[in-house]
Short mmCIF file of C-alpha atoms and ligand atoms in Angstrom, two decimals:
data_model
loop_
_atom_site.label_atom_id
_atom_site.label_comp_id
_atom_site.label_asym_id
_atom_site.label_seq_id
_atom_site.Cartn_x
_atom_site.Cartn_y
_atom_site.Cartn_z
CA UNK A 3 -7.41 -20.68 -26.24
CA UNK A 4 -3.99 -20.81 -25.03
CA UNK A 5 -2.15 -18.04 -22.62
CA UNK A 6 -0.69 -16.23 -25.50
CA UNK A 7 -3.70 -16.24 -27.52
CA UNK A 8 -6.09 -14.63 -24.78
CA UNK A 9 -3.26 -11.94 -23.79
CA UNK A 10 -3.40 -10.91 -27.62
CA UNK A 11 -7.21 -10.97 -27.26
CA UNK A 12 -7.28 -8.89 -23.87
CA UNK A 13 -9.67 -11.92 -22.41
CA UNK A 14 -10.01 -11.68 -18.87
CA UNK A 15 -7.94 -14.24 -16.87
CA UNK A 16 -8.45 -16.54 -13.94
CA UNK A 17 -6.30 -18.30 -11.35
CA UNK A 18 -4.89 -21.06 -13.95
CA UNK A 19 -3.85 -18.46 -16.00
CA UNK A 20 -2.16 -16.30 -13.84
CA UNK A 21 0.22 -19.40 -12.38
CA UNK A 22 0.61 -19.94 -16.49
CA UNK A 23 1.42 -16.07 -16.30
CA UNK A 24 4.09 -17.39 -13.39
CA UNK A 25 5.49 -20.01 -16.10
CA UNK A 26 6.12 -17.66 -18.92
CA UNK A 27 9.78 -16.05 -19.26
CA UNK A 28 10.24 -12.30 -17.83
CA UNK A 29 10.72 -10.66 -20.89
CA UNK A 30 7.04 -12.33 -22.97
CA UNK A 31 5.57 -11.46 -19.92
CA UNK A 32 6.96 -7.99 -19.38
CA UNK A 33 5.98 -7.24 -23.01
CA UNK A 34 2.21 -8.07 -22.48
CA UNK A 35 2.10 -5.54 -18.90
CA UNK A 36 4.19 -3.27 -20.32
CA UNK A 37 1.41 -2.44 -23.56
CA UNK A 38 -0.95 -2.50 -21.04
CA UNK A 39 0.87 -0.22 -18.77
CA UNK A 40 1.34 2.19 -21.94
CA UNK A 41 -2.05 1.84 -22.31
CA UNK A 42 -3.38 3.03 -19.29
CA UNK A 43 -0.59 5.51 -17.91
CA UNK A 44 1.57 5.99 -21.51
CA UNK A 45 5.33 6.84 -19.95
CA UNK A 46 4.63 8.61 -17.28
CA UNK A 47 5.89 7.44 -13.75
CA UNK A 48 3.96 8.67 -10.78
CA UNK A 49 5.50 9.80 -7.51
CA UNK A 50 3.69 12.52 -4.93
CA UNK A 51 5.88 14.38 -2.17
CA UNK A 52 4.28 13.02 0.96
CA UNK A 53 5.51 12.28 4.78
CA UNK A 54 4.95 9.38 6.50
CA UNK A 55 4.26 9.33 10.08
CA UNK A 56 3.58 6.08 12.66
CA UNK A 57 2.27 7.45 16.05
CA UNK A 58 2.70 4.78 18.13
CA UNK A 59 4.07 1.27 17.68
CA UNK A 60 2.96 -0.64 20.78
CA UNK A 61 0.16 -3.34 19.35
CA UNK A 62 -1.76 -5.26 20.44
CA UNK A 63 -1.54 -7.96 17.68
CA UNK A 64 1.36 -10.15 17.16
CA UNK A 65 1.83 -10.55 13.04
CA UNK A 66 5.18 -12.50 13.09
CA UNK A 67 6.79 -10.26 9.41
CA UNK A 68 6.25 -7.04 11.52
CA UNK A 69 9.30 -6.14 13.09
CA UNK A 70 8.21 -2.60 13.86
CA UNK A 71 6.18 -3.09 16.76
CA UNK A 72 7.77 -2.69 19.56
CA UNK A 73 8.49 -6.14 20.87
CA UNK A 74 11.60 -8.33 22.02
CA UNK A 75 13.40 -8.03 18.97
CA UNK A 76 12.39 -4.15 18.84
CA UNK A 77 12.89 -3.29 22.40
CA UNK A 78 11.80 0.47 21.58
CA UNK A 79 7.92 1.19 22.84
CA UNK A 80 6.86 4.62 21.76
CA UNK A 81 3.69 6.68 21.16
CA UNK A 82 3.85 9.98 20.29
CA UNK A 83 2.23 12.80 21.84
CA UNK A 84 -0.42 15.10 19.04
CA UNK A 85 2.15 17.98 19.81
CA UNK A 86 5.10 15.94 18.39
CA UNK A 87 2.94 14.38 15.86
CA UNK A 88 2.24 18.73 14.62
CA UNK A 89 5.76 19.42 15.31
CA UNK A 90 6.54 16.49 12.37
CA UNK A 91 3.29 18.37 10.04
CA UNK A 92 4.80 21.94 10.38
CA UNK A 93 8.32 20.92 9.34
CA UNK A 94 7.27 18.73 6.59
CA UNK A 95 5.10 21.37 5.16
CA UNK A 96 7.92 23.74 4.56
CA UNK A 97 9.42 20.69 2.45
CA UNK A 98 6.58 21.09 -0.21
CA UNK A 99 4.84 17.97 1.33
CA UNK A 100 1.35 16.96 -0.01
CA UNK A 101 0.35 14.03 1.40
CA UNK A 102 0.66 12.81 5.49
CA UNK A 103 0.33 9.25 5.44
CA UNK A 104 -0.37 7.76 8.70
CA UNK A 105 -0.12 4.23 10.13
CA UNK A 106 -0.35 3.04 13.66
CA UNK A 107 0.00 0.11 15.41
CA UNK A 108 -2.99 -1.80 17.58
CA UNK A 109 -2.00 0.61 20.91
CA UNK A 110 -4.45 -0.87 23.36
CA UNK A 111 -3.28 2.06 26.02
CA UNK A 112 -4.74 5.06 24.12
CA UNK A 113 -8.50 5.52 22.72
CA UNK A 114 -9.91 5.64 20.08
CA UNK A 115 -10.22 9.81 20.04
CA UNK A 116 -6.67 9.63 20.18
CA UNK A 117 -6.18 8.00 16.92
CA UNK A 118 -8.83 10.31 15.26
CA UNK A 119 -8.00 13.87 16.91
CA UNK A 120 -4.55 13.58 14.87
CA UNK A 121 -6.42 13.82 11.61
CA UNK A 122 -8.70 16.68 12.55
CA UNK A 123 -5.40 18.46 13.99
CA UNK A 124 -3.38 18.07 11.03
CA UNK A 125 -6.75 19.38 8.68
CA UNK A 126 -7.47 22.23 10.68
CA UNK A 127 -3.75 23.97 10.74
CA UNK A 128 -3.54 22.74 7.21
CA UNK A 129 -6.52 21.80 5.62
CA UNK A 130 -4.71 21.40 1.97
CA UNK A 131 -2.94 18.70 3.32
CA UNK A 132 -4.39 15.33 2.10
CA UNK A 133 -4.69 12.67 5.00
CA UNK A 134 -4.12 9.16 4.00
CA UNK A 135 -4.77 7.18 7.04
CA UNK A 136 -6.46 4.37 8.91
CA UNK A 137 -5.93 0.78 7.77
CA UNK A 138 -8.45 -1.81 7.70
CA UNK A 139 -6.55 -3.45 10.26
CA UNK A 140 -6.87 -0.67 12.25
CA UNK A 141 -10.28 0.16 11.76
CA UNK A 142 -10.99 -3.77 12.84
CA UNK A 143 -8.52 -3.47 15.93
CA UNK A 144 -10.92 -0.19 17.36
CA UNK A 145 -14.01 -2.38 16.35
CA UNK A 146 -12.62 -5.06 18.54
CA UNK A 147 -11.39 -2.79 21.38
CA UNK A 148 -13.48 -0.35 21.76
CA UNK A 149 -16.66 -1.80 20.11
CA UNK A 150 -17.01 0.78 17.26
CA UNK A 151 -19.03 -0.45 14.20
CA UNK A 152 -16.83 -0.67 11.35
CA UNK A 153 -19.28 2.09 9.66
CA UNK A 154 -19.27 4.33 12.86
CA UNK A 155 -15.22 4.23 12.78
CA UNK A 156 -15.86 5.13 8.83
CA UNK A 157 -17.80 7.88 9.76
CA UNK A 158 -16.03 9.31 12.38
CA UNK A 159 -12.71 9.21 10.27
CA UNK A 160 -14.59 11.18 7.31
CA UNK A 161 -15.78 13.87 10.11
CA UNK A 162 -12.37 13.95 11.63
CA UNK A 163 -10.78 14.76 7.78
CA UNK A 164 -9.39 11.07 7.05
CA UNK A 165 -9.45 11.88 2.78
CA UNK A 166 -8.50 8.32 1.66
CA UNK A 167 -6.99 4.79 3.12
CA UNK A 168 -3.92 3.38 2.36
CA UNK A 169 -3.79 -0.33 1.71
CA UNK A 170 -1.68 -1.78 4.95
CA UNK A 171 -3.25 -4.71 6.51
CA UNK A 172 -4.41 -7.24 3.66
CA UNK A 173 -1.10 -9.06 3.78
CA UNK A 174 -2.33 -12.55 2.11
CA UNK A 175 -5.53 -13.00 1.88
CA UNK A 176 -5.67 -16.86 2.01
CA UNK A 177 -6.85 -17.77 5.41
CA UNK A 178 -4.54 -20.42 5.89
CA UNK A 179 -1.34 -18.57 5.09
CA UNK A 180 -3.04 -15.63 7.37
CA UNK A 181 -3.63 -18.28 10.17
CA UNK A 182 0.08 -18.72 10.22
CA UNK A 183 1.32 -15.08 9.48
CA UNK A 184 -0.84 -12.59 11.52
CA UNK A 185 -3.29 -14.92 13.67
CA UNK A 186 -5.67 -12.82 15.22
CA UNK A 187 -5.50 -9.77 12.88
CA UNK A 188 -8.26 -8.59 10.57
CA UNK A 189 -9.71 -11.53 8.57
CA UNK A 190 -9.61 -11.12 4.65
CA UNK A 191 -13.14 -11.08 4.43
CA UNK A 192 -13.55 -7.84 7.07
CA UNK A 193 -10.33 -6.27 5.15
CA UNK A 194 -12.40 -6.25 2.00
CA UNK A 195 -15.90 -5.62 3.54
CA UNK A 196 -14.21 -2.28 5.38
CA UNK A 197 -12.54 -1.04 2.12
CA UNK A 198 -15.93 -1.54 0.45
CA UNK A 199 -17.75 0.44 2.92
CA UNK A 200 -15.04 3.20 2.64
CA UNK A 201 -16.04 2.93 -1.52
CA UNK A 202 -19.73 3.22 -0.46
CA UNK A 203 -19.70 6.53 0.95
CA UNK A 204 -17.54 7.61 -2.31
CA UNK A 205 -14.05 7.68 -1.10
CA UNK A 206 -10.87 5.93 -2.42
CA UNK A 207 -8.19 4.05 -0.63
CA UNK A 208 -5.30 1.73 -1.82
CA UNK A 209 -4.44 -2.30 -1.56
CA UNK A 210 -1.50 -4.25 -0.91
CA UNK A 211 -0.19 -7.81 -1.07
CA UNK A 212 2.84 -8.94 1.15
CA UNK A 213 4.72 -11.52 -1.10
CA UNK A 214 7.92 -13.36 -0.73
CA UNK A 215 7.18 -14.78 2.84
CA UNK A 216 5.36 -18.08 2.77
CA UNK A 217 2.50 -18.00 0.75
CA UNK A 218 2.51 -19.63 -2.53
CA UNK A 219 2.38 -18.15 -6.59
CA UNK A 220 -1.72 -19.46 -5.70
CA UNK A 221 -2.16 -17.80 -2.47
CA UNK A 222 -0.81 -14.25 -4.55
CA UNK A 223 -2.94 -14.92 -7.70
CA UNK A 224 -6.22 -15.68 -5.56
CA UNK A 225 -5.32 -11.92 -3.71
CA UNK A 226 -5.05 -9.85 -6.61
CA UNK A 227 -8.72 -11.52 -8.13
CA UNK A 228 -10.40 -11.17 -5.06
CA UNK A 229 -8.84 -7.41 -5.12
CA UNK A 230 -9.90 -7.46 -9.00
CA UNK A 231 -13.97 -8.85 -7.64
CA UNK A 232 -13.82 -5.80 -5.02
CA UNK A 233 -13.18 -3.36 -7.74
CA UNK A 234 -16.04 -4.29 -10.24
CA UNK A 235 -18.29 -4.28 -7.23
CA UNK A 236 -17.33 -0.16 -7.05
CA UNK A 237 -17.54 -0.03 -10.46
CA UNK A 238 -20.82 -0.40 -10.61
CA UNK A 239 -21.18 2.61 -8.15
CA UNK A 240 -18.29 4.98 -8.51
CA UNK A 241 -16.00 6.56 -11.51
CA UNK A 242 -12.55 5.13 -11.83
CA UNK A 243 -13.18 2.48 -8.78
CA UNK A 244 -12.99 2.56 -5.22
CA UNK A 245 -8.78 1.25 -5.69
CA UNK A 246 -6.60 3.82 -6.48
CA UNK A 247 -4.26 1.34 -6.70
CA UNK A 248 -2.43 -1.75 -5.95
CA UNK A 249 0.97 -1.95 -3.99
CA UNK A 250 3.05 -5.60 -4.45
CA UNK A 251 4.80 -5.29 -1.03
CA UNK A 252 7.92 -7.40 -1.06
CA UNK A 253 8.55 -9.16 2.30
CA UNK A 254 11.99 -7.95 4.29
CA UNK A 255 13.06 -10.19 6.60
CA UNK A 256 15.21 -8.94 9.71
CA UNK A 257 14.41 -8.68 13.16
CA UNK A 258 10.92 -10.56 12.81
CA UNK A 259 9.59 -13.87 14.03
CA UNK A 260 8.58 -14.94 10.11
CA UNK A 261 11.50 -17.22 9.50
CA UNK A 262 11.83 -18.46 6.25
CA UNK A 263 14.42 -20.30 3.51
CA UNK A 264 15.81 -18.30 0.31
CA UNK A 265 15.22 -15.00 -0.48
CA UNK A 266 12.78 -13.63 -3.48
CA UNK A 267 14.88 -12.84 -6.52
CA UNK A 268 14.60 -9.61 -8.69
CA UNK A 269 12.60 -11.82 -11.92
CA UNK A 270 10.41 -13.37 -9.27
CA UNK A 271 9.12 -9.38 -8.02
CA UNK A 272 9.21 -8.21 -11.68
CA UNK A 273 6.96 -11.42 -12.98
CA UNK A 274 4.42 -10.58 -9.79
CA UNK A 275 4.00 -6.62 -10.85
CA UNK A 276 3.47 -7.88 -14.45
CA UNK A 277 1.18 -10.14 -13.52
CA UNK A 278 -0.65 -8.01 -10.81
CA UNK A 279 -0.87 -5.19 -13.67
CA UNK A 280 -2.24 -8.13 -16.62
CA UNK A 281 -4.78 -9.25 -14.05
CA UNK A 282 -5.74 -6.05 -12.71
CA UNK A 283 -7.53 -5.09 -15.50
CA UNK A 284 -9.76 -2.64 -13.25
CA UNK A 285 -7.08 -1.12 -11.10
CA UNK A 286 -5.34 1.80 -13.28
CA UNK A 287 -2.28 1.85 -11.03
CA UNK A 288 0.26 -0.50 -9.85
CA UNK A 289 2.47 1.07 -6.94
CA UNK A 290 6.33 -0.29 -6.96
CA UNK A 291 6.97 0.97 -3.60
CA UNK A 292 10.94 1.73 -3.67
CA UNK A 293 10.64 0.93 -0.13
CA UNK A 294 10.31 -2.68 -0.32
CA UNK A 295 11.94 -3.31 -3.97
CA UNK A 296 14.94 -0.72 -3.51
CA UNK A 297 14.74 2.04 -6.05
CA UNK A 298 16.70 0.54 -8.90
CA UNK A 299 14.28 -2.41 -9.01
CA UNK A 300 10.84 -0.62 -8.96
CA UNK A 301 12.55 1.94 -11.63
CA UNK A 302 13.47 -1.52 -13.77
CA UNK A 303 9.53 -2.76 -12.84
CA UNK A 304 8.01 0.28 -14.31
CA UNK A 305 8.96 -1.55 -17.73
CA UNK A 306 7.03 -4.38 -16.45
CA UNK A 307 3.47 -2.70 -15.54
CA UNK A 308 4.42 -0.29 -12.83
CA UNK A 309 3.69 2.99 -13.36
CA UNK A 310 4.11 4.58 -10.09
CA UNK A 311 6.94 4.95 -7.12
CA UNK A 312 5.02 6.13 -4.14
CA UNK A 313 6.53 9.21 -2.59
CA UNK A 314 9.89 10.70 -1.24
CA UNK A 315 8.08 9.48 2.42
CA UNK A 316 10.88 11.45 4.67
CA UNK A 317 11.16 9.07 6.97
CA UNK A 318 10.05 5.54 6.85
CA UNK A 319 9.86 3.03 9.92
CA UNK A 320 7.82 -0.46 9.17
CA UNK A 321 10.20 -1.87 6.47
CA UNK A 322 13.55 -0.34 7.46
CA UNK A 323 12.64 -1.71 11.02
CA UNK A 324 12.85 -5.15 9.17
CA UNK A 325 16.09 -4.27 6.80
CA UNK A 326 15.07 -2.27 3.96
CA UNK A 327 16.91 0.51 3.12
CA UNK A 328 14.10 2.98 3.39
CA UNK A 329 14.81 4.66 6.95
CA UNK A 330 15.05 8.50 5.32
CA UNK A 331 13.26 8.70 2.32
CA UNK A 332 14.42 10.26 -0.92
CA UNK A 333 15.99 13.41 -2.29
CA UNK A 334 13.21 14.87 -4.52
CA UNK A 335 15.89 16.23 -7.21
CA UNK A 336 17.60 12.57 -7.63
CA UNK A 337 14.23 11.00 -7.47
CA UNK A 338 12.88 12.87 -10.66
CA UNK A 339 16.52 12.86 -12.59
CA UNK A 340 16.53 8.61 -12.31
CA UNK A 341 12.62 8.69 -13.36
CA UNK A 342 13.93 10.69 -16.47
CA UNK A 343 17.52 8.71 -16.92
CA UNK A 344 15.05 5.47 -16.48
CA UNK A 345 13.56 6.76 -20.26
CA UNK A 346 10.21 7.88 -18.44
CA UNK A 347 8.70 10.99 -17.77
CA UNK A 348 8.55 12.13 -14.20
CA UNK A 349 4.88 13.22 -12.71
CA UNK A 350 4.19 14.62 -9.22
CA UNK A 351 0.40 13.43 -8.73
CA UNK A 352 -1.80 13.98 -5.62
CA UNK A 353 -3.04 11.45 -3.65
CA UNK A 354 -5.82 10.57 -5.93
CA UNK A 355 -3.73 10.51 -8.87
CA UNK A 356 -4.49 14.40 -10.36
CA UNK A 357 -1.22 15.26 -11.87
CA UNK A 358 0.24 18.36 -10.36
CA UNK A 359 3.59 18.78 -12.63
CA UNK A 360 4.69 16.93 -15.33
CA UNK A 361 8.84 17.20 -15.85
CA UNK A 362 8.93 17.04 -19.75
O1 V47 B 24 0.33 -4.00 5.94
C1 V47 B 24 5.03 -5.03 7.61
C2 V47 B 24 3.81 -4.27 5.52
C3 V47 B 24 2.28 -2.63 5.47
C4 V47 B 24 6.80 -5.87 6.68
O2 V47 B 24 -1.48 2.69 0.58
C5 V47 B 24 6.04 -5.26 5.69
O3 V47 B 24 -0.13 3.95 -0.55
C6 V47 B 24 7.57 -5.85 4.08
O4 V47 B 24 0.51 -0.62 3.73
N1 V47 B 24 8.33 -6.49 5.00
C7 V47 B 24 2.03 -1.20 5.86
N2 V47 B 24 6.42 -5.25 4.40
C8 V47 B 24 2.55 -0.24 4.79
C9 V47 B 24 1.52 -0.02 3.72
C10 V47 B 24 1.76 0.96 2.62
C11 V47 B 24 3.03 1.32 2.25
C12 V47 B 24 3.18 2.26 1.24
C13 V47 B 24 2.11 2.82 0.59
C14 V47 B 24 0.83 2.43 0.96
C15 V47 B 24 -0.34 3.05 0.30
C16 V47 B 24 0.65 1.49 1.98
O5 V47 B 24 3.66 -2.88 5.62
C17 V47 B 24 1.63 -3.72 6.28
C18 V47 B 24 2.52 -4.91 5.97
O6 V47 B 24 2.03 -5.63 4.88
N3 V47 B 24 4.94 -4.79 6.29
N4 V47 B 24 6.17 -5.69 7.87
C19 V47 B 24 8.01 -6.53 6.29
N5 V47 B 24 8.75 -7.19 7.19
#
């Protein structure tokens, strides 16, 4: 059966066929994700009002894309204290936020309690908040410092009021590519085994590729199916899947140590969400975070098999260390009118995708 045949069949494709998905021009390809897309989510675009918040960016790991931690080229070491970390909460609140999402860096100066008390701080005061936090990464950095079991850290995060994970930390999962980008970090293997514990005791999280860097159109096909093997492993178990969704990163390259040729053009990041969302047959959502694509593109890619923005954030500090134009978030009110001038209908959603308003 050729490409074009098994799309019109809805077979299930493999890693030859997604680099044939790569070979295909934008618009074929766009057509296929984009019935699929209606499919799923119809025209609806998903965005939720959330705040995100990074405590602390002195790590202990050295990934060379990052610049945010505080390093030579980011000569700005900070970890914030839980009263400044409230301080953020209580002011966000009044903005109508729903979500905190929190990311740290691998701080080997504070303990472990220190990463969890923010969660149980933030639920207490506000216990309608929802608290994405804790990535793999992270859970594997306490596992290595402090000697927690990747279950105990689960556990304590669920008693501390962690409600779901976001997907930071899987990067590329091809070892070699990983070897070269962020040596030392969580392998691929634990980054999957720690989301699938987080599945087993019921709960949801998110996953991410970085793309555009150095790995290959292989190295990005054989991440989304191992993401796509993950998911019919909760299937079995759980409704709807452990993955929420799935969140094409696009690599920004200032003040880093990742040094590469060329930059990734806009067909290139619109053929990789169509092909993430073809693939993906078990994910419902595919995430094109503004933050990384710029608005206009991920509003272009939610013709192509996106069907979600992320959030207004507030404040954002990993990618718009590195050049993206993300540093203060969005305006709610222009967010929802380009969602509608885009020819799609706007919908605030929680974390876990329950839709709170739809703008007809
Ligand atoms: O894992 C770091 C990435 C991630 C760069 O779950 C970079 O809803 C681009 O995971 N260029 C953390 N990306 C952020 C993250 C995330 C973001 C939004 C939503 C969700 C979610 C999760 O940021 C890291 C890494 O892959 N990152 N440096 C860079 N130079």
């Amino acid at each position: 059966m050729n490409i074009i045949d098994k799309l019109e069949n809805g077979v299930r494709l493999g890693l030859d066929d997604g680099l044939e998905l790569y070979e295909m021009d934008l618009f074929t390809l766009g057509k296929y994700a984009n019935s699929i897309r209606q499919k799923y989510n119809s025209n609806k675009v998903y965005f939720n009002i959330n705040r995100h918040i990074n405590p602390t960016n002195l790590c202990a790991d050295t990934c060379k894309f990052c610049a945010f931690s505080a390093h030579r080229k980011n000569d700005n070491p900070y970890t914030m204290t839980h009263e400044e970390i409230m301080q953020i909460v209580d002011n966000t609140v009044k903005n109508g936020t729903k979500e905190i999402h929190i990311v740290s860096s691998h701080n080997p100066f504070v303990t472990w309690q220190w990463y969890l008390e923010i969660f149980k701080m933030i639920k207490t005061k506000y216990p309608f908040l929802h608290v994405k936090a804790m990535t793999a990464a992270e859970i594997d950095y306490l596992k290595r410092k402090h000697g927690l079991s990747y279950e105990e850290t689960i556990n304590l995060m669920i008693s501390y009021g962690v409600d779901s994970m976001p997907g930071g930390g899987a990067e590329i999962f091809a070892e070699n590519v990983r070897e070269k980008i962020c040596k030392g970090k969580v392998s691929s293997e634990n980054w999957l085994k720690i989301h699938s514990l987080w599945h087993q005791k019921g709960r949801q999280s998110n996953a991410t590729m970085l793309f555009g860097h150095i790995e290959s159109k292989k190295d990005r096909i054989d991440h989304i199916l191992r993401l796509r093997d993950l998911q019919d492993e909760s299937l079995k178990r759980q409704n709807g899947g452990g993955f929420n969704a799935f969140i094409p990163l696009v690599y920004q390259r200032d003040n880093n140590y990742l040094k590469i040729d060329g930059i990734l053009g806009s067909a290139e990041i619109l053929k990789t969400m169509a092909i993430s969302r073809i693939l993906l047959d078990n994910i419902k959502h595919i995430k094109a975070y503004w933050a990384t694509s710029t608005l206009n593109l991920a509003l272009v890619a939610q013709e192509f098999g996106a069907d979600d923005l992320d959030g207004t954030i507030e404040n954002e500090s990993i990618q718009s260390s590195a050049g993206a134009k993300s540093k203060n978030g969005q305006n709610i009110k222009t967010f929802i009118e380009l969602i509608q001038t885009s020819g799609f209908v706007p919908v605030e959603r929680d974390s876990l995708y329950n839709e709170i308003k739809i703008y007809s």
